[in-house]
Amino acid sequence: MLFQSKLLFAVATAGLISVVAAGPASALSMTECSAKYKAAKADGSLGSQSWKDFRKAQCGAEATAAPAAAPAAAPAKPAARSAAKPAAAPAATTASGPAIFPSAISPKYASETAGKGRMHTCVDQYNANKSTGANGGLKWIQKGGGYYSECNKRLKGG
């Protein structure tokens, strides 16, 4: 009987702690609060309020009107992002032709190790190409092989 009482007390205490620790259901998630903060920052209604102060005032348990406003603002964000990404992609691919790569390691880097010499030669050529748009739309490092990867392969002879 004593064991059952202790077990019942332990289960009840654990249940109470989990309910208290979960917090109020009306509080915003960090993602929702962050989106709300960015929107307030963009429209200038934030003023000099810091993230910490904004989060306490707008996203905590005291903010009762926040849950109704957050879902309305959240769908607008993904649409704005998807519209901005296609506009940025053509700007990156405005290459005047194929990328120009160096044919050999620069003599000024001959005293360095082979890997560092290739890297410094490639970065010099990449920076020279940036002003003329001769990087062929490649970024320095990108998924699938950027300028550095291709340049390094060519200087290795591969």
C-alpha atoms as a PDB file:
ATOM      1  CA  MET A   1       0.000   0.000   0.000  1.00  0.00           C
ATOM      2  CA  LEU A   2       2.841   2.382   0.839  1.00  0.00           C
ATOM      3  CA  PHE A   3       4.534   1.597  -2.485  1.00  0.00           C
ATOM      4  CA  GLN A   4       1.348   2.365  -4.426  1.00  0.00           C
ATOM      5  CA  SER A   5       0.966   5.715  -2.660  1.00  0.00           C
ATOM      6  CA  LYS A   6       4.546   6.696  -3.475  1.00  0.00           C
ATOM      7  CA  LEU A   7       4.101   5.626  -7.084  1.00  0.00           C
ATOM      8  CA  LEU A   8       0.866   7.589  -7.424  1.00  0.00           C
ATOM      9  CA  PHE A   9       2.521  10.672  -5.914  1.00  0.00           C
ATOM     10  CA  ALA A  10       5.513  10.364  -8.278  1.00  0.00           C
ATOM     11  CA  VAL A  11       3.284  10.050 -11.353  1.00  0.00           C
ATOM     12  CA  ALA A  12       1.134  13.002 -10.284  1.00  0.00           C
ATOM     13  CA  THR A  13       4.216  15.143  -9.613  1.00  0.00           C
ATOM     14  CA  ALA A  14       5.753  14.239 -12.977  1.00  0.00           C
ATOM     15  CA  GLY A  15       2.507  15.106 -14.748  1.00  0.00           C
ATOM     16  CA  LEU A  16       2.280  18.463 -12.989  1.00  0.00           C
ATOM     17  CA  ILE A  17       5.887  19.297 -13.811  1.00  0.00           C
ATOM     18  CA  SER A  18       5.415  18.436 -17.491  1.00  0.00           C
ATOM     19  CA  VAL A  19       2.334  20.675 -17.724  1.00  0.00           C
ATOM     20  CA  VAL A  20       4.117  23.581 -16.036  1.00  0.00           C
ATOM     21  CA  ALA A  21       7.322  23.112 -18.057  1.00  0.00           C
ATOM     22  CA  ALA A  22       5.465  23.011 -21.366  1.00  0.00           C
ATOM     23  CA  GLY A  23       4.437  26.629 -20.924  1.00  0.00           C
ATOM     24  CA  PRO A  24       1.320  28.311 -22.180  1.00  0.00           C
ATOM     25  CA  ALA A  25      -0.144  27.241 -25.496  1.00  0.00           C
ATOM     26  CA  SER A  26      -0.614  30.845 -26.581  1.00  0.00           C
ATOM     27  CA  ALA A  27       3.114  31.672 -26.672  1.00  0.00           C
ATOM     28  CA  LEU A  28       4.673  31.950 -30.141  1.00  0.00           C
ATOM     29  CA  SER A  29       7.375  29.596 -31.313  1.00  0.00           C
ATOM     30  CA  MET A  30      10.835  31.050 -31.904  1.00  0.00           C
ATOM     31  CA  THR A  31      10.339  30.855 -35.672  1.00  0.00           C
ATOM     32  CA  GLU A  32       7.055  32.741 -35.528  1.00  0.00           C
ATOM     33  CA  CYS A  33       8.481  35.291 -33.108  1.00  0.00           C
ATOM     34  CA  SER A  34      11.531  35.787 -35.325  1.00  0.00           C
ATOM     35  CA  ALA A  35       9.335  36.384 -38.373  1.00  0.00           C
ATOM     36  CA  LYS A  36       7.265  38.869 -36.402  1.00  0.00           C
ATOM     37  CA  TYR A  37      10.438  40.649 -35.215  1.00  0.00           C
ATOM     38  CA  LYS A  38      11.818  40.883 -38.757  1.00  0.00           C
ATOM     39  CA  ALA A  39       8.517  42.266 -40.023  1.00  0.00           C
ATOM     40  CA  ALA A  40       8.461  44.875 -37.268  1.00  0.00           C
ATOM     41  CA  LYS A  41      12.073  45.759 -38.022  1.00  0.00           C
ATOM     42  CA  ALA A  42      11.312  46.112 -41.744  1.00  0.00           C
ATOM     43  CA  ASP A  43       8.292  48.371 -41.305  1.00  0.00           C
ATOM     44  CA  GLY A  44      10.031  50.538 -38.701  1.00  0.00           C
ATOM     45  CA  SER A  45       7.590  49.877 -35.858  1.00  0.00           C
ATOM     46  CA  LEU A  46      10.348  48.287 -33.770  1.00  0.00           C
ATOM     47  CA  GLY A  47      12.060  51.534 -32.801  1.00  0.00           C
ATOM     48  CA  SER A  48      15.048  50.990 -30.521  1.00  0.00           C
ATOM     49  CA  GLN A  49      13.631  47.823 -28.979  1.00  0.00           C
ATOM     50  CA  SER A  50      16.081  44.912 -28.774  1.00  0.00           C
ATOM     51  CA  TRP A  51      15.291  41.293 -29.696  1.00  0.00           C
ATOM     52  CA  LYS A  52      15.206  40.315 -26.027  1.00  0.00           C
ATOM     53  CA  ASP A  53      12.729  43.071 -25.131  1.00  0.00           C
ATOM     54  CA  PHE A  54      10.607  42.404 -28.227  1.00  0.00           C
ATOM     55  CA  ARG A  55      10.446  38.699 -27.456  1.00  0.00           C
ATOM     56  CA  LYS A  56       9.304  39.326 -23.886  1.00  0.00           C
ATOM     57  CA  ALA A  57       6.696  41.889 -24.928  1.00  0.00           C
ATOM     58  CA  GLN A  58       5.333  40.327 -28.130  1.00  0.00           C
ATOM     59  CA  CYS A  59       5.999  36.596 -28.008  1.00  0.00           C
ATOM     60  CA  GLY A  60       5.603  35.567 -24.376  1.00  0.00           C
ATOM     61  CA  ALA A  61       2.553  34.375 -22.479  1.00  0.00           C
ATOM     62  CA  GLU A  62       1.420  37.969 -21.943  1.00  0.00           C
ATOM     63  CA  ALA A  63       1.051  38.586 -25.685  1.00  0.00           C
ATOM     64  CA  THR A  64      -2.491  37.309 -26.264  1.00  0.00           C
ATOM     65  CA  ALA A  65      -3.150  38.993 -29.604  1.00  0.00           C
ATOM     66  CA  ALA A  66       0.079  37.651 -31.122  1.00  0.00           C
ATOM     67  CA  PRO A  67      -1.129  34.173 -32.195  1.00  0.00           C
ATOM     68  CA  ALA A  68      -3.846  35.653 -34.404  1.00  0.00           C
ATOM     69  CA  ALA A  69      -1.441  38.065 -36.110  1.00  0.00           C
ATOM     70  CA  ALA A  70       1.447  35.640 -36.650  1.00  0.00           C
ATOM     71  CA  PRO A  71      -0.307  33.127 -38.955  1.00  0.00           C
ATOM     72  CA  ALA A  72      -1.467  35.945 -41.231  1.00  0.00           C
ATOM     73  CA  ALA A  73       2.072  37.289 -41.555  1.00  0.00           C
ATOM     74  CA  ALA A  74       3.775  33.911 -41.964  1.00  0.00           C
ATOM     75  CA  PRO A  75       2.339  32.969 -45.424  1.00  0.00           C
ATOM     76  CA  ALA A  76       3.464  36.307 -46.873  1.00  0.00           C
ATOM     77  CA  LYS A  77       7.115  35.607 -46.023  1.00  0.00           C
ATOM     78  CA  PRO A  78       7.612  32.468 -48.180  1.00  0.00           C
ATOM     79  CA  ALA A  79       6.037  34.199 -51.176  1.00  0.00           C
ATOM     80  CA  ALA A  80       8.423  37.118 -50.797  1.00  0.00           C
ATOM     81  CA  ARG A  81      11.406  34.781 -50.557  1.00  0.00           C
ATOM     82  CA  SER A  82      10.439  32.761 -53.628  1.00  0.00           C
ATOM     83  CA  ALA A  83       9.976  35.961 -55.631  1.00  0.00           C
ATOM     84  CA  ALA A  84      13.381  37.275 -54.558  1.00  0.00           C
ATOM     85  CA  LYS A  85      15.359  34.113 -55.380  1.00  0.00           C
ATOM     86  CA  PRO A  86      14.577  33.958 -59.131  1.00  0.00           C
ATOM     87  CA  ALA A  87      15.541  37.607 -59.481  1.00  0.00           C
ATOM     88  CA  ALA A  88      18.912  36.938 -57.850  1.00  0.00           C
ATOM     89  CA  ALA A  89      19.735  33.880 -59.963  1.00  0.00           C
ATOM     90  CA  PRO A  90      19.954  35.649 -63.368  1.00  0.00           C
ATOM     91  CA  ALA A  91      22.290  38.265 -61.915  1.00  0.00           C
ATOM     92  CA  ALA A  92      24.764  35.560 -60.898  1.00  0.00           C
ATOM     93  CA  THR A  93      24.766  33.930 -64.333  1.00  0.00           C
ATOM     94  CA  THR A  94      25.477  37.038 -66.399  1.00  0.00           C
ATOM     95  CA  ALA A  95      28.764  35.662 -67.675  1.00  0.00           C
ATOM     96  CA  SER A  96      30.187  36.836 -70.953  1.00  0.00           C
ATOM     97  CA  GLY A  97      31.500  33.372 -71.752  1.00  0.00           C
ATOM     98  CA  PRO A  98      33.384  30.458 -70.283  1.00  0.00           C
ATOM     99  CA  ALA A  99      35.506  30.923 -67.179  1.00  0.00           C
ATOM    100  CA  ILE A 100      39.146  31.858 -67.631  1.00  0.00           C
ATOM    101  CA  PHE A 101      41.600  29.760 -65.619  1.00  0.00           C
ATOM    102  CA  PRO A 102      45.360  30.214 -65.116  1.00  0.00           C
ATOM    103  CA  SER A 103      47.573  27.807 -67.040  1.00  0.00           C
ATOM    104  CA  ALA A 104      50.332  27.479 -64.425  1.00  0.00           C
ATOM    105  CA  ILE A 105      51.119  28.442 -60.838  1.00  0.00           C
ATOM    106  CA  SER A 106      52.190  32.070 -60.600  1.00  0.00           C
ATOM    107  CA  PRO A 107      55.975  32.552 -60.121  1.00  0.00           C
ATOM    108  CA  LYS A 108      55.355  34.764 -57.074  1.00  0.00           C
ATOM    109  CA  TYR A 109      53.886  31.719 -55.272  1.00  0.00           C
ATOM    110  CA  ALA A 110      56.655  29.292 -56.292  1.00  0.00           C
ATOM    111  CA  SER A 111      58.162  29.302 -52.776  1.00  0.00           C
ATOM    112  CA  GLU A 112      54.883  28.118 -51.198  1.00  0.00           C
ATOM    113  CA  THR A 113      53.671  24.543 -50.930  1.00  0.00           C
ATOM    114  CA  ALA A 114      51.983  23.198 -54.055  1.00  0.00           C
ATOM    115  CA  GLY A 115      48.470  23.438 -52.586  1.00  0.00           C
ATOM    116  CA  LYS A 116      48.897  26.997 -51.329  1.00  0.00           C
ATOM    117  CA  GLY A 117      50.514  28.069 -54.581  1.00  0.00           C
ATOM    118  CA  ARG A 118      47.559  26.723 -56.581  1.00  0.00           C
ATOM    119  CA  MET A 119      45.055  28.338 -54.216  1.00  0.00           C
ATOM    120  CA  HIS A 120      46.722  31.774 -54.310  1.00  0.00           C
ATOM    121  CA  THR A 121      47.127  31.631 -58.091  1.00  0.00           C
ATOM    122  CA  CYS A 122      43.455  30.688 -58.482  1.00  0.00           C
ATOM    123  CA  VAL A 123      42.247  33.436 -56.140  1.00  0.00           C
ATOM    124  CA  ASP A 124      44.303  36.048 -57.993  1.00  0.00           C
ATOM    125  CA  GLN A 125      42.803  34.956 -61.331  1.00  0.00           C
ATOM    126  CA  TYR A 126      39.286  34.767 -59.820  1.00  0.00           C
ATOM    127  CA  ASN A 127      39.539  38.332 -58.509  1.00  0.00           C
ATOM    128  CA  ALA A 128      40.896  39.552 -61.855  1.00  0.00           C
ATOM    129  CA  ASN A 129      38.000  37.819 -63.634  1.00  0.00           C
ATOM    130  CA  LYS A 130      35.388  39.367 -61.324  1.00  0.00           C
ATOM    131  CA  SER A 131      35.949  42.842 -62.733  1.00  0.00           C
ATOM    132  CA  THR A 132      35.539  41.625 -66.327  1.00  0.00           C
ATOM    133  CA  GLY A 133      32.813  39.040 -65.661  1.00  0.00           C
ATOM    134  CA  ALA A 134      34.994  36.198 -66.937  1.00  0.00           C
ATOM    135  CA  ASN A 135      34.263  33.698 -64.163  1.00  0.00           C
ATOM    136  CA  GLY A 136      31.659  31.933 -66.287  1.00  0.00           C
ATOM    137  CA  GLY A 137      28.964  32.364 -63.652  1.00  0.00           C
ATOM    138  CA  LEU A 138      30.948  30.347 -61.107  1.00  0.00           C
ATOM    139  CA  LYS A 139      31.199  31.325 -57.471  1.00  0.00           C
ATOM    140  CA  TRP A 140      34.466  30.761 -55.619  1.00  0.00           C
ATOM    141  CA  ILE A 141      33.055  27.704 -53.843  1.00  0.00           C
ATOM    142  CA  GLN A 142      29.703  26.191 -54.726  1.00  0.00           C
ATOM    143  CA  LYS A 143      27.977  22.844 -54.655  1.00  0.00           C
ATOM    144  CA  GLY A 144      28.966  20.689 -57.595  1.00  0.00           C
ATOM    145  CA  GLY A 145      32.285  22.457 -58.129  1.00  0.00           C
ATOM    146  CA  GLY A 146      32.967  26.157 -57.996  1.00  0.00           C
ATOM    147  CA  TYR A 147      35.742  28.218 -59.551  1.00  0.00           C
ATOM    148  CA  TYR A 148      38.326  27.058 -57.011  1.00  0.00           C
ATOM    149  CA  SER A 149      37.566  23.383 -57.565  1.00  0.00           C
ATOM    150  CA  GLU A 150      37.827  23.671 -61.347  1.00  0.00           C
ATOM    151  CA  CYS A 151      40.941  25.846 -61.224  1.00  0.00           C
ATOM    152  CA  ASN A 152      42.665  23.514 -58.774  1.00  0.00           C
ATOM    153  CA  LYS A 153      41.898  20.497 -61.006  1.00  0.00           C
ATOM    154  CA  ARG A 154      43.349  22.238 -64.047  1.00  0.00           C
ATOM    155  CA  LEU A 155      46.514  23.341 -62.241  1.00  0.00           C
ATOM    156  CA  LYS A 156      47.033  19.805 -60.906  1.00  0.00           C
ATOM    157  CA  GLY A 157      46.771  18.578 -64.481  1.00  0.00           C
ATOM    158  CA  GLY A 158      43.615  16.551 -63.874  1.00  0.00           C
END
